Coordinates of C-alpha atoms and ligand atoms in Angstrom, one line a residue:
X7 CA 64.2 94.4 98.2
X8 CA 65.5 91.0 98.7
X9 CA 67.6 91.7 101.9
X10 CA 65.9 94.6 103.4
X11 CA 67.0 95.6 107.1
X12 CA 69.5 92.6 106.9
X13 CA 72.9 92.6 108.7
X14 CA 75.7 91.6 106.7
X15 CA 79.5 90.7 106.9
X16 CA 81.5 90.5 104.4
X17 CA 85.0 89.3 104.0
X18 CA 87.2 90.7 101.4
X19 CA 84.9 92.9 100.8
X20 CA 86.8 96.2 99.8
X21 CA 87.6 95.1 96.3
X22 CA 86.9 92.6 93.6
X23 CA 84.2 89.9 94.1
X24 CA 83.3 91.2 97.5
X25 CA 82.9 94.2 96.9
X26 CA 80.5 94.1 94.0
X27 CA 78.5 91.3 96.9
X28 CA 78.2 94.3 99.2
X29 CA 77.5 96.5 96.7
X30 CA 74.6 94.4 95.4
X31 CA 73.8 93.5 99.1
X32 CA 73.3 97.4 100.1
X33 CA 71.2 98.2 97.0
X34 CA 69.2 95.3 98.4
X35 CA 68.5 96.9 101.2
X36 CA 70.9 95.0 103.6
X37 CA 73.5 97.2 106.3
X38 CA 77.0 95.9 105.7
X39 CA 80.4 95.3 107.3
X40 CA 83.0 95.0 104.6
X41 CA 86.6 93.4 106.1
X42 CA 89.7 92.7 105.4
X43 CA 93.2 94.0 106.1
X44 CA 93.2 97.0 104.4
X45 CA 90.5 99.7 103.3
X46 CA 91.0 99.2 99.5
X47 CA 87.9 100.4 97.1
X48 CA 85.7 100.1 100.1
X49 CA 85.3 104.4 100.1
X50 CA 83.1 103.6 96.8
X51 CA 80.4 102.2 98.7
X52 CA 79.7 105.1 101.3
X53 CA 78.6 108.0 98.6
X54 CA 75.5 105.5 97.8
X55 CA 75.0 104.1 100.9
X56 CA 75.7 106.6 104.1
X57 CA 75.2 105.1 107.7
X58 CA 74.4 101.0 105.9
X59 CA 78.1 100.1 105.8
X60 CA 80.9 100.3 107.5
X61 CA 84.3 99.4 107.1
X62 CA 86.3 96.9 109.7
X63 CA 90.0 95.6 109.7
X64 CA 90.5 92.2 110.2
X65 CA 92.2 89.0 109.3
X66 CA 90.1 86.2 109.0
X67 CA 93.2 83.5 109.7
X68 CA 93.2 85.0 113.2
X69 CA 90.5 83.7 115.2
X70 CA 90.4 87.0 117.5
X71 CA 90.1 89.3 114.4
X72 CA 87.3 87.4 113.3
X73 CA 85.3 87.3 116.9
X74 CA 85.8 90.8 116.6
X75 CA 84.9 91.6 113.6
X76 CA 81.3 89.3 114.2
X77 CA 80.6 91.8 117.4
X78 CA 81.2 95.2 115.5
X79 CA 78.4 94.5 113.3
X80 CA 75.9 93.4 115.8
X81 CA 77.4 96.5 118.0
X82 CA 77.2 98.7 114.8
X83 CA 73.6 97.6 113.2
X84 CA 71.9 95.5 115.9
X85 CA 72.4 92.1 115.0
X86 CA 74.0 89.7 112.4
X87 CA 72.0 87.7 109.9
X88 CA 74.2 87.0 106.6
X89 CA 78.2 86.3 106.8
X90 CA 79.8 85.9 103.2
X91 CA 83.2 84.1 103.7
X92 CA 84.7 85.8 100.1
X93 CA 88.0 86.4 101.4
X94 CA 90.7 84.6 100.0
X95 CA 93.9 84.3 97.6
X96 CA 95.4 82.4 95.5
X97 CA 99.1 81.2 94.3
X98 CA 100.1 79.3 91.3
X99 CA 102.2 76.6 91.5
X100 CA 102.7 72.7 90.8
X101 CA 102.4 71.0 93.3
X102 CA 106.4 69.3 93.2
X103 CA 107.6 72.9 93.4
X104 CA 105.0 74.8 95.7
X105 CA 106.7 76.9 98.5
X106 CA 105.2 75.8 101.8
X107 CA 104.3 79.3 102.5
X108 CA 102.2 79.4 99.7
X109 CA 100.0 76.4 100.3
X110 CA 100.1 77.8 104.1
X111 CA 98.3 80.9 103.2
X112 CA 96.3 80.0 100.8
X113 CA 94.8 76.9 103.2
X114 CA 94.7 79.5 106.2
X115 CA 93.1 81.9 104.2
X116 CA 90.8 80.2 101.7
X117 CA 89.6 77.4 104.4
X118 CA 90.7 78.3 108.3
X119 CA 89.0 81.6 107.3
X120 CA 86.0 79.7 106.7
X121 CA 86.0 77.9 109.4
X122 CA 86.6 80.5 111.8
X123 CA 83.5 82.9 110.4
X124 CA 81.6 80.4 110.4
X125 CA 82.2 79.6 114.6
X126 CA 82.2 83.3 115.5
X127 CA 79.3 83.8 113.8
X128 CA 76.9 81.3 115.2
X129 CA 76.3 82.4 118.2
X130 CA 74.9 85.9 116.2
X131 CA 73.4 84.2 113.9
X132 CA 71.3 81.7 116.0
X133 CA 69.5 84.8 117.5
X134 CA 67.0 85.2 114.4
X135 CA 68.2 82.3 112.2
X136 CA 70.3 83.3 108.8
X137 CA 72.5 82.2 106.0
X138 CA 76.0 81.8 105.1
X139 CA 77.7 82.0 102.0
X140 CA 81.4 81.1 101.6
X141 CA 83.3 81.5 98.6
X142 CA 84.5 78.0 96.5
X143 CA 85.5 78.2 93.0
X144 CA 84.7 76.4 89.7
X145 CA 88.8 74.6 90.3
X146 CA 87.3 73.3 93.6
X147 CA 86.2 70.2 91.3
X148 CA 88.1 70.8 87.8
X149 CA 92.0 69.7 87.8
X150 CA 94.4 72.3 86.6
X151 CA 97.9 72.5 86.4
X152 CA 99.3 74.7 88.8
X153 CA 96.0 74.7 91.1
X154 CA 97.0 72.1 93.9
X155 CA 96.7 73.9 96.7
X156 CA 94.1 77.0 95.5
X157 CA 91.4 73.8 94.0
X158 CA 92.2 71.6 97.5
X159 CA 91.6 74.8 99.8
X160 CA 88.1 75.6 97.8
X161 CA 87.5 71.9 97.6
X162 CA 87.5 71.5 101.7
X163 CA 85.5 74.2 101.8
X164 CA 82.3 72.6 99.5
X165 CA 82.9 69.4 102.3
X166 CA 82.7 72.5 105.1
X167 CA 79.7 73.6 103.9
X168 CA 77.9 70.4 103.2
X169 CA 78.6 69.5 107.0
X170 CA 77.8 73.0 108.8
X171 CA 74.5 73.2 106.2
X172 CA 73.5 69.7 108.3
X173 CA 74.6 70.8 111.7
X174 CA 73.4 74.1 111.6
X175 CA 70.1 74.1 110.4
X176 CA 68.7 73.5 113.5
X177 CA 69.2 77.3 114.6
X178 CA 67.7 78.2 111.0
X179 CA 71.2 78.6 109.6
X180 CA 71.6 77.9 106.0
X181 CA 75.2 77.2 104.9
X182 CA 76.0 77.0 101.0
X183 CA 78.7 77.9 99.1
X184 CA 79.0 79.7 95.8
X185 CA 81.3 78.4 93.2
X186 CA 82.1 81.1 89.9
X187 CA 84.4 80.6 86.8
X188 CA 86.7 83.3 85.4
X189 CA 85.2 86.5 86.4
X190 CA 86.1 90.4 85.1
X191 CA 87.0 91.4 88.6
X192 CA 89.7 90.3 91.6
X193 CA 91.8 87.3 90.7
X194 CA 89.8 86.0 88.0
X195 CA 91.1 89.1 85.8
X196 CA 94.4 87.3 85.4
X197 CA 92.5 84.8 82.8
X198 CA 90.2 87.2 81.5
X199 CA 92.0 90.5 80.9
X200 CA 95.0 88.1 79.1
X201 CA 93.4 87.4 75.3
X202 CA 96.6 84.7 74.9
X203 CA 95.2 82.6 78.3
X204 CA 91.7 83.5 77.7
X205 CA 91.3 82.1 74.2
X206 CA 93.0 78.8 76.0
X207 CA 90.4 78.5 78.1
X208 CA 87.5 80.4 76.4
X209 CA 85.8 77.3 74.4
X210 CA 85.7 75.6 77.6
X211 CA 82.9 77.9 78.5
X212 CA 79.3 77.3 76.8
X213 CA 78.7 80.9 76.6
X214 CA 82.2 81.6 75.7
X215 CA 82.6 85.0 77.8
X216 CA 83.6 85.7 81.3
X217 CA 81.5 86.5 84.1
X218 CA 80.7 90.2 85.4
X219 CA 81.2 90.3 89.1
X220 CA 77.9 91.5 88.8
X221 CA 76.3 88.2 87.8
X222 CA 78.0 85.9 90.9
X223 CA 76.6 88.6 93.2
X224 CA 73.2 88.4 92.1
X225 CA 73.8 84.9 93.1
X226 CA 75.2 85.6 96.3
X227 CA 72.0 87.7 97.0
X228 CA 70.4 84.8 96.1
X229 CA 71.4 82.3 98.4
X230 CA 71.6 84.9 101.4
X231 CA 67.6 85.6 101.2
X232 CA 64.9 84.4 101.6
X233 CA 64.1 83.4 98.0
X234 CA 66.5 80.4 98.8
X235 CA 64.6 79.6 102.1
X236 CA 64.6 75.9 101.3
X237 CA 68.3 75.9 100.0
X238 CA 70.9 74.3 102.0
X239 CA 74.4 72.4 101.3
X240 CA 74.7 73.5 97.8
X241 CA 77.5 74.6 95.7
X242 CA 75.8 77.1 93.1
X243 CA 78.3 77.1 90.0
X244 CA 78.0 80.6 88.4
X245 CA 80.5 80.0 85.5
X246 CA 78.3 80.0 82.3
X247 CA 77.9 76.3 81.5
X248 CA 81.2 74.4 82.2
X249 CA 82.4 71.8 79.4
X250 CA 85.6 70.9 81.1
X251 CA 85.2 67.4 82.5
Ligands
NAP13 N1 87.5 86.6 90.7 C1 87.2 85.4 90.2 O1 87.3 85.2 89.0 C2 86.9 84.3 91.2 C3 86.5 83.1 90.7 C4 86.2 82.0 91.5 C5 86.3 82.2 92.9 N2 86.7 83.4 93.4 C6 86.8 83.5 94.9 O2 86.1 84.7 95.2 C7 86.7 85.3 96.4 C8 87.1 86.8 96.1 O3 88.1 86.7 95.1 P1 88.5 88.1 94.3 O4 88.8 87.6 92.9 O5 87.6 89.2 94.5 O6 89.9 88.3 95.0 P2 90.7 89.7 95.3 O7 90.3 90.8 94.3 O8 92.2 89.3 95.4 O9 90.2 90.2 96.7 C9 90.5 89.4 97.8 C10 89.9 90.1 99.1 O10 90.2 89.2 100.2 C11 90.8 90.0 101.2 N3 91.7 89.2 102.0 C12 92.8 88.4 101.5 N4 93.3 87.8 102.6 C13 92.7 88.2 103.7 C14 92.8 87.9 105.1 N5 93.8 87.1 105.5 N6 91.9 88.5 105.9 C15 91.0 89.3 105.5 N7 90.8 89.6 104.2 C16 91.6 89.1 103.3 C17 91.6 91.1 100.4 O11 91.9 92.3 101.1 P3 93.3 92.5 101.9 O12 94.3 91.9 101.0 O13 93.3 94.0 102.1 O14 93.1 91.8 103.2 C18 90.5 91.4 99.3 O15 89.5 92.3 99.9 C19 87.9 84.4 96.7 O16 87.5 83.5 97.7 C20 88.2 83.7 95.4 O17 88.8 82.4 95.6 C21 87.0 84.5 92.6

């Protein structure tokens, strides 16, 4: 097993994206905290899984959630070796007519979350070494209409990554980020589950389906063991072969 008797937190993960990551990360052998604000699908994990993952509230724009939420897994399992910063939203809107309170969230969210897992969880993490994966997205690097503030927010966070990957690996952190295209889970189901938008964007895709959740957790796995030992400041697009230039 590729994470076996590996601590992990995971943001946002009681429904789409992250919870198929801590799904994939249990069956890997990994313990798991799954967070967010609310419990959502996380029940679907304990049946499989008793006493390897555990549920914790918290609100990764506020930095005391987040310090929290780093200690209840080492107080839970032990210790902390993998932190997945998956949370995140999104809202649609040009940029001339974007309400302020949507960029705020979606910056707060998708990039001061980021920010603040990855400084509560250093001091953990420094104790063994270990990897962190946050969450970018195939628009971090593609213009789209209506994307300003979700591609800007997921942009910032590739330039996060590259500079934590160079200032962390020192302690034996490895920071990279993990960038998928239109998945069949979470947000990405507004593209894929709508044939109209779909076909739009579906020859834009060189194998012209969308991704299983599945497949960008296998990644995630991936870059949080030690198969990617030597890995560190990349962006892993996981988006099946991009044309859009
Ligand atoms: N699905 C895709 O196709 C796709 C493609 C590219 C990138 N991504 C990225 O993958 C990540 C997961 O996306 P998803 O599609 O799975 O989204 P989702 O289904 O909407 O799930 C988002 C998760 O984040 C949590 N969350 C939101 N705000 C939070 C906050 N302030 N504090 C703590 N947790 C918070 C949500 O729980 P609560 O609301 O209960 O807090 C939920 O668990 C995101 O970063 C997204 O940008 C997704």
């Amino acid at each position: 097993m590729e994470l076996d008797g590996r601590v992990a937190v995971v943001t946002g993960g009681t429904r789409g994206l992250g919870l198929t990551i801590a799904r994939e990360f249990l069956r890997e052998g990994a313990s798991v905290v799954c967070a967010a604000r609310t419990g959502g699908e996380f029940k679907t994990l304990l049946d499989d899984h008793p006493g390897h993952v555990r549920y914790q509230r918290a609100d990764v724009t506020d930095p005391d959630s987040v310090e929290a939420l780093m200690t209840s897994a080492v107080d839970a399992f032990g210790a902390l070796d993998v932190v997945v910063a998956n949370a995140g939203v999104n809202r649609d809107g040009r940029a001339e007519r974007l309400a302020v309170p949507d960029w705020r969230v979606m910056i707060d969210t998708n990039l001061t979350g980021v920010f603040l897992c990855t400084r509560a969880a250093v001091p953990h993490l420094r104790e063994r070494g270990g990897a962190i994966v946050n969450l970018s997205s195939i628009m971090a690097s593609r213009p789209t209409v209506g994307a300003a503030g979700y591609s800007a927010s997921k942009a910032a966070v590739e330039a996060f990554t590259r500079v934590t990957a160079i200032e962390l690996g020192r302690y034996s952190i490895r920071v990279n980020a993990l960038a998928p295209g239109f998945l069949d889970e979470g947000m990405g189901r507004a593209v894929s589950r709508n044939d109209k938008v779909w076909e739009a964007y579906r020859r834009r895709f060189a194998l012209g389906r969308v991704g299983e959740a599945r497949e960008a957790a296998r990644a995630a796995v991936f870059l949080a063991s030690d198969e990617a030992s030597y890995v560190n400041g990349s962006v892993l697009e996981v988006s099946g072969g991009l044309l859009w230039s």
